[in-house]
Amino acid sequence: MKGFLLGFLLGTALGWAQQQPSTPRTTTPLPDYDTVVAALKTIDPNILKYFPRWRVCEPNLMIQIHQAFLLLGYPADELDMQRIIVTAAPTVVRPDEEFEILLIECGNARMVSSEIEANIRSLASFLSHPKRPYCYEDIPPSVPPTPAQLEAIVNFTMPTHVGHAISVSLFEQSLKLGRSGFWLRANLGADPIGYHFWSAGVAHVLLQRPLIRNADERTQKAIPHLLDAVLGVGYRITGGLDPTFLGGVIPVRKLNTDAGGRLLAGVDFSFPFYPHAGTALHVEIPLRSIDPSHSINPQTYAILPLGLDRDPLRAEDPTVQIFSDSVVPLLRSTGRWTLFYNWWPDPDRPIHFFRFDVGISYAEVQEAALVRHPDGSTALAREGIRGLNTYKPREFGDWLYLRLEYRNQSSFPFGIALQYSNQILLGRAYVPLIGRWLYLEGKYATPLRPLRPFETRHFFMVSPLFRITL
């Protein structure tokens, strides 16, 4: 490839020379590699785009380069620390040889090789290291020399501007199936109602399918589809009952879902006349009722003792043998309806992103009693048992759903989200650890009302987040 580039440059130089008026022909030696590189110090954009170029994303290095431009008198209003691009000449002797830096761009300001050599030689030496031991992003030769702007995306873990994407954390795993727009997802917990990780006792497998394409050229990269349908199933998890797990750092699970499974369906619809905004409806329902004819393994369920302020459970049928001093809380139907709005303050450079959601949410938890059959098996029952509670929305705060998300996708991409739902505050944040593929994600939840028996006052969990895009 390097030989092709050099041949191309030499051919271009010779072709240019042959087109110039000249005196009678004389034999002229071909320009060597050093001559061509020296000529490029004027930075011809038509030739420059065929040379190696990369965007610097190492925060400390970006600060040094930005400060160097400032100290050398470049106007501050032309500088942009988030847009630092290095252009170099390819090496031709050995693959482990240093690059020769031809140009450093910081926003709209440029420093050519002669200025680099005279002013920031040591910094250029580090930039030209053959292994480039810092964070960088290569710019393909087909991309024009002008800095490519960041592309707007709505969901960090489910980017729309790439062909393939994989995101893996303890909270959720997602896979984009090529340019089709299909997403296959698996997650743990019920975040929309404030119960993340295993605190809800449920996990999901989902398929998200696009149905209507967005014809608006201004927004179709960030929002390629106006209508996305989600269909999935939920299943019961049995972990989270061991108080010694991870040294007791993670709270013990107190909530369950029944073994009958759950069905989840939803749609996200962006308005055709203004795709930045839209509405969403998601519903999750259990596939069977609480039926005492189905035997269970009580060791896989979170069983809570009755509080001192409650009377023992009583069965209307005296022949039914129940454990009157304990209950099993079961998560039943949930859902939410929201209006949302996606906002980039600067659409031309969408580094900052905000999303606002407002609407209503619904969550229902039913208590069940443990009953013993004549054959010694155990089951869950609700009908005919007195003293069981049902928790569902009863006041305005129980219904209200609010969510605010902020994302910064510059050289140090991070994101923060705050949600109020079911009178529970849920926070999520992620920060980069290594490059743009390994992040640290954390979630924290706490009820803002009197604590219910199956809830934990403070539930904090962190996880590595691997994110790969192709």
XYZ file of N, CA, C and O in Angstrom, residues 79-191:
452
model
N -9.708 27.290 17.886
C -9.251 26.024 18.442
C -10.418 25.217 18.990
O -11.389 25.768 19.499
N -10.295 23.910 18.888
C -11.299 22.988 19.423
C -10.571 21.736 19.897
O -10.083 20.950 19.084
N -10.506 21.555 21.204
C -9.772 20.428 21.757
C -10.407 19.087 21.396
O -9.759 18.038 21.456
N -11.683 19.096 21.016
C -12.364 17.856 20.648
C -12.110 17.471 19.186
O -12.539 16.393 18.765
N -11.436 18.324 18.416
C -11.192 18.052 16.998
C -9.696 18.210 16.713
O -9.267 19.156 16.077
N -8.915 17.262 17.195
C -7.464 17.268 16.947
C -7.147 16.106 16.013
O -7.393 14.953 16.343
N -6.606 16.437 14.833
C -6.320 15.439 13.809
C -4.855 15.558 13.411
O -4.339 16.658 13.184
N -4.191 14.408 13.320
C -2.785 14.336 12.932
C -2.695 13.688 11.555
O -3.327 12.661 11.300
N -1.923 14.301 10.659
C -1.659 13.734 9.336
C -0.164 13.458 9.235
O 0.665 14.294 9.598
N 0.173 12.254 8.743
C 1.571 11.843 8.698
C 1.912 11.252 7.349
O 1.035 10.812 6.594
N 3.220 11.227 7.048
C 3.706 10.544 5.852
C 3.953 9.094 6.203
O 4.481 8.786 7.279
N 3.583 8.152 5.333
C 3.827 6.736 5.626
C 5.307 6.424 5.594
O 6.077 7.022 4.852
N 5.719 5.473 6.426
C 7.106 5.042 6.412
C 7.324 4.078 5.255
O 6.429 3.355 4.846
N 8.538 4.061 4.687
C 8.809 3.222 3.524
C 9.953 2.239 3.755
O 10.181 1.347 2.949
N 10.682 2.394 4.855
C 11.836 1.527 5.103
C 11.426 0.311 5.926
O 11.586 -0.823 5.510
N 10.903 0.521 7.115
C 10.499 -0.581 7.984
C 9.114 -0.270 8.544
O 8.780 0.904 8.795
N 8.296 -1.315 8.779
C 6.964 -1.064 9.326
C 6.978 -0.516 10.739
O 6.004 0.079 11.172
N 8.106 -0.698 11.463
C 8.173 -0.187 12.832
C 8.861 1.176 12.900
O 9.231 1.644 13.963
N 9.058 1.805 11.759
C 9.702 3.117 11.725
C 8.695 4.195 12.097
O 7.500 4.059 11.893
N 9.200 5.290 12.606
C 8.330 6.379 13.015
C 7.599 7.003 11.827
O 8.089 7.006 10.699
N 6.402 7.526 12.117
C 5.712 8.355 11.135
C 6.404 9.720 11.074
O 7.011 10.167 12.042
N 6.272 10.366 9.930
C 6.722 11.760 9.849
C 5.483 12.645 9.855
O 4.651 12.592 8.953
N 5.356 13.459 10.910
C 4.173 14.288 11.088
C 4.196 15.437 10.085
O 5.140 16.228 10.060
N 3.160 15.532 9.266
C 3.052 16.597 8.272
C 2.164 17.736 8.730
O 2.382 18.892 8.361
N 1.162 17.410 9.530
C 0.156 18.416 9.879
C -0.527 18.021 11.175
O -0.802 16.843 11.411
N -0.780 19.009 12.021
C -1.614 18.830 13.212
C -2.712 19.884 13.149
O -2.432 21.083 13.030
N -3.952 19.444 13.238
C -5.109 20.344 13.209
C -5.774 20.348 14.574
O -5.983 19.303 15.178
N -6.114 21.527 15.044
C -6.845 21.705 16.291
C -8.015 22.628 15.993
O -7.845 23.858 15.929
N -9.181 22.043 15.749
C -10.306 22.840 15.291
C -10.049 23.351 13.894
O -9.754 22.577 12.975
N -10.109 24.653 13.703
C -9.856 25.256 12.391
C -8.414 25.738 12.233
O -8.059 26.280 11.188
N -7.596 25.565 13.254
C -6.193 25.993 13.200
C -5.320 24.829 12.753
O -5.575 23.679 13.084
N -4.247 25.163 11.987
C -3.347 24.146 11.450
C -1.905 24.505 11.757
O -1.513 25.676 11.729
N -1.115 23.469 12.012
C 0.310 23.647 12.223
C 1.021 22.677 11.280
O 0.900 21.457 11.407
N 1.758 23.226 10.285
C 2.429 22.386 9.294
C 3.750 21.879 9.857
O 4.201 22.284 10.933
N 4.398 20.980 9.098
C 5.562 20.261 9.613
C 6.720 21.184 9.998
O 7.432 20.915 10.969
N 6.935 22.259 9.248
C 8.044 23.158 9.592
C 7.793 23.820 10.948
O 8.718 23.977 11.753
N 6.546 24.207 11.217
C 6.207 24.802 12.510
C 6.266 23.752 13.626
O 6.687 24.044 14.753
N 5.859 22.545 13.306
C 5.913 21.465 14.289
C 7.357 21.193 14.685
O 7.690 21.058 15.866
N 8.244 21.132 13.692
C 9.657 20.858 13.949
C 10.290 21.964 14.781
O 11.142 21.704 15.648
N 9.865 23.197 14.553
C 10.488 24.328 15.237
C 9.942 24.541 16.646
O 10.667 25.043 17.514
N 8.686 24.148 16.899
C 8.029 24.535 18.148
C 7.672 23.385 19.091
O 7.757 23.552 20.313
N 7.243 22.267 18.567
C 6.775 21.175 19.440
C 7.407 19.844 19.016
O 6.719 18.849 18.815
N 8.722 19.830 18.901
C 9.422 18.645 18.405
C 9.205 17.443 19.320
O 8.957 16.336 18.868
N 9.307 17.645 20.639
C 9.162 16.510 21.561
C 7.749 15.943 21.528
O 7.549 14.720 21.584
N 6.746 16.804 21.421
C 5.362 16.349 21.346
C 5.117 15.589 20.043
O 4.442 14.552 20.020
N 5.707 16.093 18.965
C 5.569 15.417 17.671
C 6.251 14.062 17.686
O 5.784 13.110 17.048
N 7.346 13.957 18.421
C 8.045 12.682 18.508
C 7.166 11.622 19.165
O 7.145 10.461 18.758
N 6.416 12.042 20.170
C 5.502 11.096 20.821
C 4.345 10.742 19.897
O 3.933 9.577 19.807
N 3.809 11.721 19.186
C 2.712 11.453 18.253
C 3.136 10.518 17.124
O 2.314 9.750 16.608
N 4.402 10.576 16.743
C 4.877 9.802 15.599
C 5.376 8.412 15.979
O 5.867 7.685 15.123
N 5.256 8.041 17.237
C 5.718 6.713 17.662
C 5.009 5.637 16.825
O 3.804 5.710 16.591
N 5.732 4.646 16.313
C 5.120 3.653 15.415
C 3.960 2.888 16.044
O 3.034 2.480 15.347
N 3.981 2.702 17.372
C 2.886 1.976 18.032
C 1.779 2.906 18.524
O 0.744 2.451 18.993
N 2.010 4.207 18.419
C 1.034 5.209 18.861
C 0.427 4.821 20.214
O -0.752 4.450 20.306
N 1.208 4.900 21.303
C 0.758 4.431 22.617
C -0.183 5.418 23.308
O 0.056 5.851 24.442
N -1.229 5.798 22.642
C -2.218 6.725 23.194
C -3.538 6.457 22.478
O -3.604 5.714 21.489
N -4.601 7.044 22.970
C -5.923 6.846 22.375
C -6.018 7.613 21.053
O -5.771 8.821 21.000
N -6.352 6.895 19.985
C -6.501 7.536 18.680
C -7.562 6.782 17.872
O -7.882 5.629 18.154
N -8.082 7.438 16.845
C -9.063 6.835 15.943
C -8.602 7.091 14.509
O -8.515 8.245 14.083
N -8.295 6.040 13.779
C -7.870 6.193 12.397
C -9.002 6.735 11.535
O -10.168 6.366 11.709
N -8.655 7.607 10.585
C -9.614 8.137 9.627
C -9.364 7.453 8.293
O -8.254 7.527 7.755
N -10.327 6.743 7.749
C -10.116 6.024 6.481
C -9.694 6.974 5.371
O -10.112 8.130 5.331
N -8.865 6.500 4.434
C -8.413 7.372 3.335
C -9.548 7.918 2.487
O -9.410 8.964 1.880
N -10.681 7.220 2.434
C -11.793 7.682 1.595
C -12.498 8.892 2.174
O -13.253 9.565 1.487
N -12.267 9.167 3.482
C -12.920 10.302 4.115
C -12.171 11.573 3.735
O -10.949 11.613 3.790
N -12.841 12.634 3.335
C -12.167 13.873 2.967
C -11.314 14.398 4.116
O -11.567 14.088 5.280
N -10.301 15.209 3.835
C -9.400 15.695 4.877
C -10.075 16.543 5.940
O -9.564 16.673 7.028
N -11.201 17.162 5.610
C -11.864 17.972 6.619
C -12.338 17.082 7.758
O -12.778 15.958 7.531
N -12.275 17.552 9.007
C -12.635 16.707 10.145
C -14.060 16.195 10.042
O -15.006 16.947 9.839
N -14.222 14.901 10.188
C -15.558 14.307 10.158
C -16.250 14.587 11.488
O -15.697 14.353 12.546
N -17.471 15.087 11.409
C -18.205 15.417 12.621
C -18.747 14.148 13.266
O -18.948 13.131 12.622
N -18.969 14.213 14.565
C -19.606 13.111 15.270
C -21.030 12.938 14.767
O -21.688 13.906 14.385
N -21.506 11.685 14.781
C -22.859 11.414 14.355
C -23.778 11.326 15.555
O -23.416 10.796 16.600
N -24.973 11.850 15.378
C -25.949 11.838 16.461
C -26.540 10.443 16.613
O -26.897 9.795 15.637
N -26.628 9.974 17.850
C -27.314 8.725 18.151
C -28.189 8.953 19.374
O -27.931 9.841 20.191
N -29.230 8.154 19.486
C -30.193 8.328 20.568
C -29.843 7.462 21.766
O -29.939 7.892 22.902
N -29.424 6.222 21.525
C -29.157 5.278 22.597
C -27.699 4.852 22.528
O -27.260 4.301 21.520
N -26.942 5.077 23.604
C -25.506 4.785 23.606
C -25.241 3.293 23.432
O -24.344 2.895 22.688
N -25.983 2.446 24.128
C -25.751 1.007 24.042
C -26.400 0.377 22.824
O -26.139 -0.782 22.513
N -27.234 1.135 22.099
C -27.871 0.629 20.883
C -27.711 1.658 19.764
O -28.688 2.261 19.313
N -26.479 1.918 19.293
C -26.248 2.960 18.289
C -26.867 2.611 16.947
O -26.863 1.458 16.519
N -27.399 3.622 16.269
C -28.079 3.417 14.989
C -27.199 3.714 13.790
O -27.557 3.374 12.670
N -26.029 4.354 13.993
C -25.219 4.814 12.868
C -24.150 3.813 12.455
O -23.256 4.155 11.685
N -24.232 2.577 12.933
C -23.246 1.555 12.597
C -23.951 0.323 12.049
O -25.151 0.136 12.232
N -23.166 -0.534 11.354
C -23.744 -1.737 10.791
C -23.980 -2.811 11.822
O -25.038 -3.441 11.870
N -22.974 -3.059 12.665
C -23.082 -4.077 13.696
C -22.660 -3.466 15.028
O -21.772 -2.612 15.077
N -23.295 -3.923 16.090
C -22.947 -3.419 17.413
C -23.210 -4.495 18.453
O -24.187 -5.243 18.359
N -22.325 -4.552 19.427
C -22.474 -5.485 20.535
C -22.198 -4.717 21.822
O -21.177 -4.033 21.937
N -23.115 -4.822 22.780
C -22.929 -4.226 24.100
C -23.201 -5.302 25.139
O -24.233 -5.978 25.067
N -22.272 -5.450 26.078
C -22.392 -6.506 27.085
C -22.074 -5.930 28.457
O -21.021 -5.329 28.662
N -23.001 -6.091 29.390
C -22.777 -5.766 30.793
C -23.600 -6.730 31.627
O -24.363 -7.545 31.097
N -23.466 -6.645 32.945
C -24.284 -7.493 33.809
C -25.748 -7.091 33.751
O -26.630 -7.912 34.029
N -26.022 -5.846 33.390
C -27.399 -5.369 33.331
C -28.094 -5.768 32.037
O -29.267 -6.146 32.037
N -27.382 -5.647 30.916
C -28.021 -5.893 29.627
C -26.993 -6.315 28.591
O -25.835 -5.888 28.633
N -27.436 -7.149 27.645
C -26.625 -7.554 26.501
C -27.466 -7.290 25.247
O -28.644 -7.648 25.204
N -26.861 -6.674 24.250
C -27.602 -6.335 23.031
C -26.733 -6.615 21.810
O -25.512 -6.456 21.844
N -27.385 -7.010 20.731
C -26.713 -7.341 19.479
C -27.521 -6.766 18.333
O -28.714 -7.063 18.194
N -26.868 -5.931 17.513
C -27.525 -5.402 16.318
C -27.237 -6.324 15.144
O -26.083 -6.642 14.857
N -28.301 -6.727 14.444
C -28.181 -7.689 13.356
C -28.020 -6.961 12.024
O -28.945 -6.860 11.222
N -26.840 -6.403 11.786
C -26.536 -5.749 10.520
C -27.339 -4.483 10.298
O -27.861 -3.858 11.227
N -27.449 -4.094 9.013
C -28.160 -2.868 8.644
C -29.671 -3.029 8.667
O -30.400 -2.096 8.361
N -30.153 -4.205 9.005
C -31.593 -4.440 9.028
C -32.290 -3.621 10.101
O -33.487 -3.354 10.003
N -31.562 -3.220 11.133
C -32.164 -2.483 12.225
C -32.715 -3.371 13.322
O -33.216 -2.866 14.327
N -32.624 -4.687 13.161
C -33.096 -5.609 14.189
C -32.125 -5.613 15.363
O -30.903 -5.591 15.193
N -32.678 -5.670 16.560
C -31.890 -5.790 17.776
C -32.357 -7.000 18.565
O -33.560 -7.208 18.752
N -31.407 -7.798 19.032
C -31.691 -8.894 19.951
C -31.101 -8.494 21.295
O -29.911 -8.189 21.399
N -31.950 -8.505 22.341
C -31.533 -7.976 23.631
C -31.885 -8.942 24.759
O -32.876 -9.679 24.667
N -31.107 -8.886 25.800
C -31.397 -9.613 27.034
C -31.051 -8.691 28.194
O -30.008 -8.036 28.181
N -31.938 -8.594 29.165
C -31.646 -7.729 30.304
C -32.132 -8.356 31.593
O -32.919 -9.305 31.601
N -31.636 -7.810 32.682
C -31.928 -8.311 34.011
C -32.545 -7.186 34.821
O -31.953 -6.112 34.945
N -33.750 -7.407 35.342
C -34.398 -6.399 36.169
C -35.553 -5.719 35.466
O -35.890 -6.018 34.318
N -36.166 -4.801 36.177
C -37.306 -4.038 35.670
C -37.034 -2.555 35.913
O -37.678 -1.918 36.758
N -36.077 -2.009 35.178
C -35.670 -0.612 35.362
C -36.815 0.384 35.255
O -36.845 1.363 36.019
